PDB file of C-alpha atoms in Angstrom:
ATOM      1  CA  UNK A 232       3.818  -1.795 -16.075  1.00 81.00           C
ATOM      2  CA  UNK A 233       1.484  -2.208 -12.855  1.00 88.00           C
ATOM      3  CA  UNK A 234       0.118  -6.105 -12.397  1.00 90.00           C
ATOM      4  CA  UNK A 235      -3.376  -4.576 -11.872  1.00 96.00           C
ATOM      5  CA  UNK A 236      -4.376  -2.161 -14.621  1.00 97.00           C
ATOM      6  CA  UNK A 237      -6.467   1.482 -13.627  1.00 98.00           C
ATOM      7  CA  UNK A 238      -7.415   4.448 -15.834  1.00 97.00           C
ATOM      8  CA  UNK A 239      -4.627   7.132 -15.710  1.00 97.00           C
ATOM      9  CA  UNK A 240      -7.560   9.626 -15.074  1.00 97.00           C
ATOM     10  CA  UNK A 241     -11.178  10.232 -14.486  1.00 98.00           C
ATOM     11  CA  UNK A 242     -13.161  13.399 -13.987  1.00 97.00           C
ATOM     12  CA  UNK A 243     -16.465  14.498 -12.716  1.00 96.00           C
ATOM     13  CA  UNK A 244     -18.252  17.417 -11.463  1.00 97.00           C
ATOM     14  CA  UNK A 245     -19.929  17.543  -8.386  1.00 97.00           C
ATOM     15  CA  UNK A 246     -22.950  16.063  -7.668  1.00 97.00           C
ATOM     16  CA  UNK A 247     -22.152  12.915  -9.969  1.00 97.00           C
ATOM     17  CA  UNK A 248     -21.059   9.592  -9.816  1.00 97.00           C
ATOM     18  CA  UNK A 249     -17.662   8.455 -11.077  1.00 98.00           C
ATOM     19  CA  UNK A 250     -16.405   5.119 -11.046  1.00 98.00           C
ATOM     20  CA  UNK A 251     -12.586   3.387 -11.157  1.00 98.00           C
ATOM     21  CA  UNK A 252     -11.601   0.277 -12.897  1.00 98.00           C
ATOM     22  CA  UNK A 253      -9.224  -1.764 -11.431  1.00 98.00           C
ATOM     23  CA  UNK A 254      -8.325  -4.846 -14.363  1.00 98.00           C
ATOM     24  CA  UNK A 255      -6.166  -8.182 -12.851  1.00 97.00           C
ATOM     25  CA  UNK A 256      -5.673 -11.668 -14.140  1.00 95.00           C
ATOM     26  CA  UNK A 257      -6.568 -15.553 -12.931  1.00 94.00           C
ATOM     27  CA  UNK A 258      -2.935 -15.102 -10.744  1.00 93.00           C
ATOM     28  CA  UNK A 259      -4.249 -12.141  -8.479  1.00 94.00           C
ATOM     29  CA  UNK A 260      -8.328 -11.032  -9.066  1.00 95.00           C
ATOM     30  CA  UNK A 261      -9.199 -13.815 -10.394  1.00 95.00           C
ATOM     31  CA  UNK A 262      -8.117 -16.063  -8.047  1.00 93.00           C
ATOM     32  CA  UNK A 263     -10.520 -14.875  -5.642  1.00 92.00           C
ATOM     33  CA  UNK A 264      -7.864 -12.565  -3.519  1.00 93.00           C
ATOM     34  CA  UNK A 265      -9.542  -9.377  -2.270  1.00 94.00           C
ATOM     35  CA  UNK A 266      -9.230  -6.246  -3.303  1.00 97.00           C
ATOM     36  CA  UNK A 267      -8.425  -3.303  -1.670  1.00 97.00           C
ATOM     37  CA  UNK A 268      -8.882   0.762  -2.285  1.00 98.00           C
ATOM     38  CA  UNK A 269      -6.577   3.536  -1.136  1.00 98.00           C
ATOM     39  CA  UNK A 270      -7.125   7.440  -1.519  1.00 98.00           C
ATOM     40  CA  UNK A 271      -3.745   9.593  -1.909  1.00 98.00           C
ATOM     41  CA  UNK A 272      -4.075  13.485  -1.806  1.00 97.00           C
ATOM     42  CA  UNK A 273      -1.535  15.106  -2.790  1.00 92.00           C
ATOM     43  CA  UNK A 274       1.434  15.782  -0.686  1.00 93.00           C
ATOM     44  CA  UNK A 275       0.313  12.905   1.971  1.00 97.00           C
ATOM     45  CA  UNK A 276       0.559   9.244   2.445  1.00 98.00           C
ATOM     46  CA  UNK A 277      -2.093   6.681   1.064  1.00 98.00           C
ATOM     47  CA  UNK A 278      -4.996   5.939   2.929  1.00 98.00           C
ATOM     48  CA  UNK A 279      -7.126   2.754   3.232  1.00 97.00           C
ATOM     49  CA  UNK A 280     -10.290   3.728   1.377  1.00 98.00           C
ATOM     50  CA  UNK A 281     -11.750   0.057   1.295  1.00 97.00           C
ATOM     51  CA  UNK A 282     -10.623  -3.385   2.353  1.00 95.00           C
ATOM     52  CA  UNK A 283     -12.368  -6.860   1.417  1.00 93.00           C
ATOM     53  CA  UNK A 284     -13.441  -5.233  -1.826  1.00 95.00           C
ATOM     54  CA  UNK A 285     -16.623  -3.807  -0.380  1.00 95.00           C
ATOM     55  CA  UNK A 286     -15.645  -2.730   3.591  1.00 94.00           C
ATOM     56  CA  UNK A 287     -15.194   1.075   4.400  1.00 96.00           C
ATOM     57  CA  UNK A 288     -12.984   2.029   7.723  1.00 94.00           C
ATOM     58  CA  UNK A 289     -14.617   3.761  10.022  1.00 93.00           C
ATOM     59  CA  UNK A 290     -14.682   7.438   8.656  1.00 95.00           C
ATOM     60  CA  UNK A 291     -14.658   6.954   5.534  1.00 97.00           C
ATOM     61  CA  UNK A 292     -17.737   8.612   4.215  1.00 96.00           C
ATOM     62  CA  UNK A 293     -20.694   5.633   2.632  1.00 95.00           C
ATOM     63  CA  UNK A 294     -20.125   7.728  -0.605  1.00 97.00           C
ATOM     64  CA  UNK A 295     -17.373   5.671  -1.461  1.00 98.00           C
ATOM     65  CA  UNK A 296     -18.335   1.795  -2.314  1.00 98.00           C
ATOM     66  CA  UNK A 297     -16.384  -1.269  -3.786  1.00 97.00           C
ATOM     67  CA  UNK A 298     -17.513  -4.042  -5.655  1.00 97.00           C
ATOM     68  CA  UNK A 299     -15.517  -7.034  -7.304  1.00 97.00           C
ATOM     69  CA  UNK A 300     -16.542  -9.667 -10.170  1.00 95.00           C
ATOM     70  CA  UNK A 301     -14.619 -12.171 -11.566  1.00 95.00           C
ATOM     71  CA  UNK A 302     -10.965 -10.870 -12.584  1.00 96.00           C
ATOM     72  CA  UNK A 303     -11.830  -6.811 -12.359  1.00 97.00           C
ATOM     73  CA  UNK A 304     -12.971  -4.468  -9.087  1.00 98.00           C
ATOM     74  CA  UNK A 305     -14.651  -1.001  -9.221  1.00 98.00           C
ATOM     75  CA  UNK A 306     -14.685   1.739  -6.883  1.00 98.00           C
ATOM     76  CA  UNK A 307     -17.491   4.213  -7.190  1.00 98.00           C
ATOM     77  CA  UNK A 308     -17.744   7.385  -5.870  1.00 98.00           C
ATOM     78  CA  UNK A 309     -21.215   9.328  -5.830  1.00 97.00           C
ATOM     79  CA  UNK A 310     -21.977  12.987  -4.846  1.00 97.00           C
ATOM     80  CA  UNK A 311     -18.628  14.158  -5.964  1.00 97.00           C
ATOM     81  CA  UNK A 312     -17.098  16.491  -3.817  1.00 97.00           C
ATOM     82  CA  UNK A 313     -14.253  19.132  -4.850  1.00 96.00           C
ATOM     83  CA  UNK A 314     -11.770  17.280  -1.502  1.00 96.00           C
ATOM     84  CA  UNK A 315     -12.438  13.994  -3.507  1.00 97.00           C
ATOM     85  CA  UNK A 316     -10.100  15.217  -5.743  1.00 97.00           C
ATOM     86  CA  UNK A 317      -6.840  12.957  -5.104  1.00 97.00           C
ATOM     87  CA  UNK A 318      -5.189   9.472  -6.636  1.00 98.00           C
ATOM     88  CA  UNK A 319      -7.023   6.214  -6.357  1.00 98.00           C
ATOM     89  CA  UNK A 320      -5.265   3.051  -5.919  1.00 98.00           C
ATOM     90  CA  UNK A 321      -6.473  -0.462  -6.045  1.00 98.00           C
ATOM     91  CA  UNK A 322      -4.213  -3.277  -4.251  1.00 98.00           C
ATOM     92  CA  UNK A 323      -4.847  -7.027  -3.980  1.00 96.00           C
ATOM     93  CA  UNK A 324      -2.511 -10.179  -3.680  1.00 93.00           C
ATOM     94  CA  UNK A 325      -0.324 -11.968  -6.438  1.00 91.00           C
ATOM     95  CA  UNK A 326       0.516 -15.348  -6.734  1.00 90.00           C
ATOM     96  CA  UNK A 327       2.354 -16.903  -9.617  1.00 85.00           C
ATOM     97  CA  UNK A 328       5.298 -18.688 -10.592  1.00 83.00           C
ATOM     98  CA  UNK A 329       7.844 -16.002  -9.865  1.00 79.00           C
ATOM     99  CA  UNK A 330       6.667 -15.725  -6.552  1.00 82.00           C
ATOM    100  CA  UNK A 331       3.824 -13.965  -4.364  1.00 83.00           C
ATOM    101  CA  UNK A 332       3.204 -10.368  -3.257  1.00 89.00           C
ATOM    102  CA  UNK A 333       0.666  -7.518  -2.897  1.00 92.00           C
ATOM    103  CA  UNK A 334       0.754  -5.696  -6.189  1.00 94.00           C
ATOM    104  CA  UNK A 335      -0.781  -1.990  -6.727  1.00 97.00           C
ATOM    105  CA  UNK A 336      -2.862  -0.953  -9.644  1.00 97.00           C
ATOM    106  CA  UNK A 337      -0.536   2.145 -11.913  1.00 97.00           C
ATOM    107  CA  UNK A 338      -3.212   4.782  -9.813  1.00 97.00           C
ATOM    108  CA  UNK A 339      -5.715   7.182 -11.066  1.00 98.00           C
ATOM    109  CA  UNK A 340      -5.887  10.178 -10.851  1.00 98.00           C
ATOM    110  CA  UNK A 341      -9.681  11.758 -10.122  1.00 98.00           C
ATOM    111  CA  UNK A 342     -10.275  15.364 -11.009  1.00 97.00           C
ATOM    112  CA  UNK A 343     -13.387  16.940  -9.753  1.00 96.00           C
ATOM    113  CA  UNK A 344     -14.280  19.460 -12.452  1.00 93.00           C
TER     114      UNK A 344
ATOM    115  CA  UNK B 153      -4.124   5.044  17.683  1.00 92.00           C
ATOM    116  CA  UNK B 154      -1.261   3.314  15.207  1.00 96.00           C
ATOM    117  CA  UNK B 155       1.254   5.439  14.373  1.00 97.00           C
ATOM    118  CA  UNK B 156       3.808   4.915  12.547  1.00 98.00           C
ATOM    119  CA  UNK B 157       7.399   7.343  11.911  1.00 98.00           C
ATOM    120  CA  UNK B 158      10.184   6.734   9.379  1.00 98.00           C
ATOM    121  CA  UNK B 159      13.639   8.049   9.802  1.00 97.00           C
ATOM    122  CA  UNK B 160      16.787   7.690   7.972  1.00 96.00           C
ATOM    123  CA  UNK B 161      18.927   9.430   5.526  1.00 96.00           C
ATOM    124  CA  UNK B 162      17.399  11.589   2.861  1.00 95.00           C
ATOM    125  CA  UNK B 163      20.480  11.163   0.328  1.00 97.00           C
ATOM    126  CA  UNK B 164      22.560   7.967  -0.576  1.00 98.00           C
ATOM    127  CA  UNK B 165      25.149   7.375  -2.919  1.00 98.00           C
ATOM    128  CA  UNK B 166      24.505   4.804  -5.815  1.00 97.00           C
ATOM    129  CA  UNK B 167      25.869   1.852  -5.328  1.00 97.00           C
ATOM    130  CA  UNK B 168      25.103   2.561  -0.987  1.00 98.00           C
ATOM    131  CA  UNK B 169      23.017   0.928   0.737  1.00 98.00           C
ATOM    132  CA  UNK B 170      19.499   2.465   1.794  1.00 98.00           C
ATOM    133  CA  UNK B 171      18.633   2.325   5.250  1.00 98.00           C
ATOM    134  CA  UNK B 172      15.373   3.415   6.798  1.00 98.00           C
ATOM    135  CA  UNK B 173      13.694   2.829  10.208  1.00 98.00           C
ATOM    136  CA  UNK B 174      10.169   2.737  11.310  1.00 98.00           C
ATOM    137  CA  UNK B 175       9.088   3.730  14.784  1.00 98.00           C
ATOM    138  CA  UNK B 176       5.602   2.162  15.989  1.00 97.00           C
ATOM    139  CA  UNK B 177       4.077   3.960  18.665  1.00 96.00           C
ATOM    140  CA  UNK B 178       0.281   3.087  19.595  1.00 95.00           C
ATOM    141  CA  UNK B 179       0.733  -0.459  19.192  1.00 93.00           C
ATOM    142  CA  UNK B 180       2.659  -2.937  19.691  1.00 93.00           C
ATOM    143  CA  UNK B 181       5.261  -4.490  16.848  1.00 95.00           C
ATOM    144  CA  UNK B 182       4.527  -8.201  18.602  1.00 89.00           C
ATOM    145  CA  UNK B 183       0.526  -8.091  17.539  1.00 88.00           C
ATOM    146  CA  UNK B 184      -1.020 -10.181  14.558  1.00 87.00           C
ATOM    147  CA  UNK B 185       0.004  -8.048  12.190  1.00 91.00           C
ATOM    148  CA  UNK B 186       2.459  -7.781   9.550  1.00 94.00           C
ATOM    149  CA  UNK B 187       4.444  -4.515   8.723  1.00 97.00           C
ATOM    150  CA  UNK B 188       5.818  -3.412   5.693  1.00 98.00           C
ATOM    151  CA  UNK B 189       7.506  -0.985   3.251  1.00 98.00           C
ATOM    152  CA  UNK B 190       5.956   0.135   0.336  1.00 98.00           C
ATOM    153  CA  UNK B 191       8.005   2.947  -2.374  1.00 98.00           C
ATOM    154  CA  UNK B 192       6.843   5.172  -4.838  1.00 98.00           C
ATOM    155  CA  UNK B 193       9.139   7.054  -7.243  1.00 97.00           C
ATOM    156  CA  UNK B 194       8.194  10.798  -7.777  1.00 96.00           C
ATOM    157  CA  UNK B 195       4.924  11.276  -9.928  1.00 94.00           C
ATOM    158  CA  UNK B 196       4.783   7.660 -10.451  1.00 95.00           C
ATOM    159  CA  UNK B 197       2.519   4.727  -8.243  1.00 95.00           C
ATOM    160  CA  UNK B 198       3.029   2.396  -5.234  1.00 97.00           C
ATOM    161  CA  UNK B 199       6.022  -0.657  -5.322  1.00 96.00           C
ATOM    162  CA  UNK B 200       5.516  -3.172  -2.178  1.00 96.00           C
ATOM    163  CA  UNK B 201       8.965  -3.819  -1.591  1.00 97.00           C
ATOM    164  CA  UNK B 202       8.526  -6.479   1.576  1.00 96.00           C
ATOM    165  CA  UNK B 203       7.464  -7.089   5.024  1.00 96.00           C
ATOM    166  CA  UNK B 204       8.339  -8.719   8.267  1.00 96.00           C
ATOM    167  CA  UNK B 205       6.269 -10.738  10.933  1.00 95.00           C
ATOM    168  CA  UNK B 206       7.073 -10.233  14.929  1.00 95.00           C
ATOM    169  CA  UNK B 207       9.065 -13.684  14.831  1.00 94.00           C
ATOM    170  CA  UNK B 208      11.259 -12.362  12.218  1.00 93.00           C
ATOM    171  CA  UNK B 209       9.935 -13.917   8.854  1.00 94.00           C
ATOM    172  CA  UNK B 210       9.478 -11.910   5.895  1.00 95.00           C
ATOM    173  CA  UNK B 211       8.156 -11.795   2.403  1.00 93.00           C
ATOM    174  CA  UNK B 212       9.985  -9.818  -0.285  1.00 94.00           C
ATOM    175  CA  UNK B 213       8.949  -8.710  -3.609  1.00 92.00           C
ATOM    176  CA  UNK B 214      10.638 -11.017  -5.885  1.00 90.00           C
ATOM    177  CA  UNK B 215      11.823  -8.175  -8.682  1.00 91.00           C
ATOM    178  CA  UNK B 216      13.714  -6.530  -5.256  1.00 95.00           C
ATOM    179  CA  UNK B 217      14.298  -9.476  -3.410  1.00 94.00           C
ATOM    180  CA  UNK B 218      18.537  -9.775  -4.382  1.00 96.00           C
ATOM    181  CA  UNK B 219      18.644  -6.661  -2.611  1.00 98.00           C
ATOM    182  CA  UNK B 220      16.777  -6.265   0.089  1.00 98.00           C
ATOM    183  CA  UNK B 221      16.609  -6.906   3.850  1.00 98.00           C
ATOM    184  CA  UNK B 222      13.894  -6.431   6.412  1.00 98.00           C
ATOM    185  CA  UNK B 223      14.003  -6.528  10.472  1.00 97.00           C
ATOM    186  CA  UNK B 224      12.629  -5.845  13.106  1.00 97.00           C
ATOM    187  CA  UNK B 225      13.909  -4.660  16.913  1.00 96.00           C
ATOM    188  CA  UNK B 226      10.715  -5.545  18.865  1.00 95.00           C
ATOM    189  CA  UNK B 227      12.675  -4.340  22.229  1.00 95.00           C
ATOM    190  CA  UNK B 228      12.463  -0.663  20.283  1.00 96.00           C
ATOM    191  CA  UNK B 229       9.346  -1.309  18.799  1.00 96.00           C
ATOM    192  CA  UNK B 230      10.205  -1.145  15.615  1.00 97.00           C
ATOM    193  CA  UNK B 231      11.450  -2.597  12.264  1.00 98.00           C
ATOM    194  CA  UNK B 232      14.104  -1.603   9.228  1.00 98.00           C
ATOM    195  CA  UNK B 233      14.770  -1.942   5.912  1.00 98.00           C
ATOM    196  CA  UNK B 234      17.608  -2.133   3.961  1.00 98.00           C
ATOM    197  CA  UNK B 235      18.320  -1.823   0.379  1.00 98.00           C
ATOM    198  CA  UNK B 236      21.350  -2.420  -1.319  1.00 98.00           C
ATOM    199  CA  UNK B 237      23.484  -1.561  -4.233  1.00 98.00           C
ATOM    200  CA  UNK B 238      21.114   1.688  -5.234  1.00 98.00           C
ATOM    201  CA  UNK B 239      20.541   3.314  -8.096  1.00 98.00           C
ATOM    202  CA  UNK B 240      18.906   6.248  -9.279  1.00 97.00           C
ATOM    203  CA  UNK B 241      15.653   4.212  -9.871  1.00 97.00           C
ATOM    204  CA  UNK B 242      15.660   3.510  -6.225  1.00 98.00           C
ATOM    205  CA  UNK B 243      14.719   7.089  -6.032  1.00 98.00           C
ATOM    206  CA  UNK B 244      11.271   7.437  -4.206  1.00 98.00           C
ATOM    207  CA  UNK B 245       9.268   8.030  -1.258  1.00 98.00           C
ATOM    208  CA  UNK B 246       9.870   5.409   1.404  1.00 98.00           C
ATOM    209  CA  UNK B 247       6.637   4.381   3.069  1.00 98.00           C
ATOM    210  CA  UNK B 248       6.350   1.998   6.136  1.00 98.00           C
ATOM    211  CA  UNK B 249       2.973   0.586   6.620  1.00 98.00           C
ATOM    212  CA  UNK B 250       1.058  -2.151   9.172  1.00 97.00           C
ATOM    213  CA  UNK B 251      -0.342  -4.987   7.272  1.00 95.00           C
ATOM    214  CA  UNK B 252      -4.048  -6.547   8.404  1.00 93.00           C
ATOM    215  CA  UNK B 253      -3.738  -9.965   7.202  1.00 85.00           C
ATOM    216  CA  UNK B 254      -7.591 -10.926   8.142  1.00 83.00           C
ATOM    217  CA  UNK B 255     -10.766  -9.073   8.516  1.00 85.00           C
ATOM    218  CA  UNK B 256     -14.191 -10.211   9.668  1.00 84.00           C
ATOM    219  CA  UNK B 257     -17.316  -9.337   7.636  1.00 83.00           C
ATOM    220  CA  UNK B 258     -20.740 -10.081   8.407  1.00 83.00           C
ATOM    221  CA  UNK B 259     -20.490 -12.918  11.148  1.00 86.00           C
ATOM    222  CA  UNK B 260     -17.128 -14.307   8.930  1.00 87.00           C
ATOM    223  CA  UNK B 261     -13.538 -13.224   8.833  1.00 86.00           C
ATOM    224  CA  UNK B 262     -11.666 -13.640   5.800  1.00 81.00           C
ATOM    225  CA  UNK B 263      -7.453 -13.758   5.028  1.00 80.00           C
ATOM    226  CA  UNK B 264      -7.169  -9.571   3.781  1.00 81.00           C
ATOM    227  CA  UNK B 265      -3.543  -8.402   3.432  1.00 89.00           C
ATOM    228  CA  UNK B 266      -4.293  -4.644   3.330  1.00 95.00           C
ATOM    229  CA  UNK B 267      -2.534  -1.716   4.355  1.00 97.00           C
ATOM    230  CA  UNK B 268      -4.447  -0.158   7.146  1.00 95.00           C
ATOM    231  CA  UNK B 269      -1.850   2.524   8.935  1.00 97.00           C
ATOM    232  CA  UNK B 270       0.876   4.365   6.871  1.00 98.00           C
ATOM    233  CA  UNK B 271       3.558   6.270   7.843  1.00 98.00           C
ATOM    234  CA  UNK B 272       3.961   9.787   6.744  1.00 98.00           C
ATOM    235  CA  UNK B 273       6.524   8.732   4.040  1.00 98.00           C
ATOM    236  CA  UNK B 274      10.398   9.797   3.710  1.00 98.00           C
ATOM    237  CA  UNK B 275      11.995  10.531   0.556  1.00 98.00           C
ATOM    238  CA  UNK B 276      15.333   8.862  -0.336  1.00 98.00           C
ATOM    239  CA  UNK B 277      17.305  10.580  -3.128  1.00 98.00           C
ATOM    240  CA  UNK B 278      20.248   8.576  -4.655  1.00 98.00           C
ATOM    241  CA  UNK B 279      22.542  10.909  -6.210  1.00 96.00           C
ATOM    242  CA  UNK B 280      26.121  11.352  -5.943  1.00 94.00           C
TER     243      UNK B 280
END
């Protein structure tokens, strides 16, 4: 059970717009930490897709965007593209009373039809 | 251009202790950054397990914390982690990864804590 809480898939054909829930509480989210976005094709390592809920990295193509409000995030993706098809992860900061850490969202899993 | 290399056994017997190392070329171990290891189990999602500061502090993941141990060799540039008393859920890709703990954004900078270089990943089997 991930802290932050994603759609186990989503699916679009190309050409749309798709976007990714990512679904915290008042101990991470809510509590104003950021949140960040990581793309993971298969076979590779996780890369940072956008930090500071709404930054890209240099590279990273302005079809991707990031938004936050109140204790949820969304990642949107627009002009689907067949290499778009990968995992999604969100990632922010967890504070409680059994301790702090970064915390992951369970991943989803985008499907370009 | 960070890059970062784990090495270490691919197989360890439960009950062992897991030991991986991270090599950090590009960079150097002694900026403002923290590093860290992240798992994930086959077909399953990303665990931060910890992460370690130049000076030698470190933050652990409390559901791991019992059992795990980060440092770092800054002569060698790089850092280690250690988990003990494995199991098969322990079974996962190994990442190692630099942390950016602040960003600036439109004239501000902000506290981030983001992973922003990854390693290519190692998988660590525990099976006897």
């Amino acid at each position: 059970q991930s802290v932050l809480t994603q759609p186990p898939s989503v699916s679009g054909a190309p050409g749309q717009r798709v976007t990714i829930s990512c679904t915290g509480s008042s101990s991470n989210i809510g509590a104003g930490y950021d949140v960040h976005w990581y793309q993971q094709l298969p076979g590779t390592a996780p890369k940072l897709l956008i930090y500071g809920n709404s930054n890209r990295p240099s590279g990273v193509p302005d079809r991707f965007s990031g938004s936050k409000s109140g204790t949820s995030a969304s990642l949107a993706i627009t002009g689907l593209q067949a290499e778009d098809e990968a995992d999604y992860y969100c990632q922010s900061y967890d504070s409680s009373l059994s301790g702090s850490r970064e915390v992951f969202g369970g991943g989803t899993k985008l499907t370009v039809l | 251009q960070v890059q970062l290399q784990e090495s270490g056994p691919g197989l360890v017997k439960p009950s062992g202790t897991l030991s991986l190392t991270c090599a950090v070329s590009g960079g150097s171990i002694s900026s403002s950054n923290w590093w860290s290891w992240v798992r994930q189990p086959p077909g399953k999602g990303l665990e931060w397990i910890g992460e370690i500061y130049h000076s030698g502090s470190t933050n652990y993941n409390p559901s791991l914390k019992s059992r795990v141990t980060i440092s770092v060799d800054k002569s060698k540039n790089q850092f280690s982690l250690k988990l003990s008393s494995v199991t098969a859920a322990d079974t996962a890709v190994y990442y190692c990864a630099r942390v950016e703990a602040l960003y600036c954004s439109g004239g501000s900078c902000y506290s981030g804590y983001y992973f922003d270089y990854w390693g290519q990943g190692t998988l660590v089997t525990v099976s006897s």
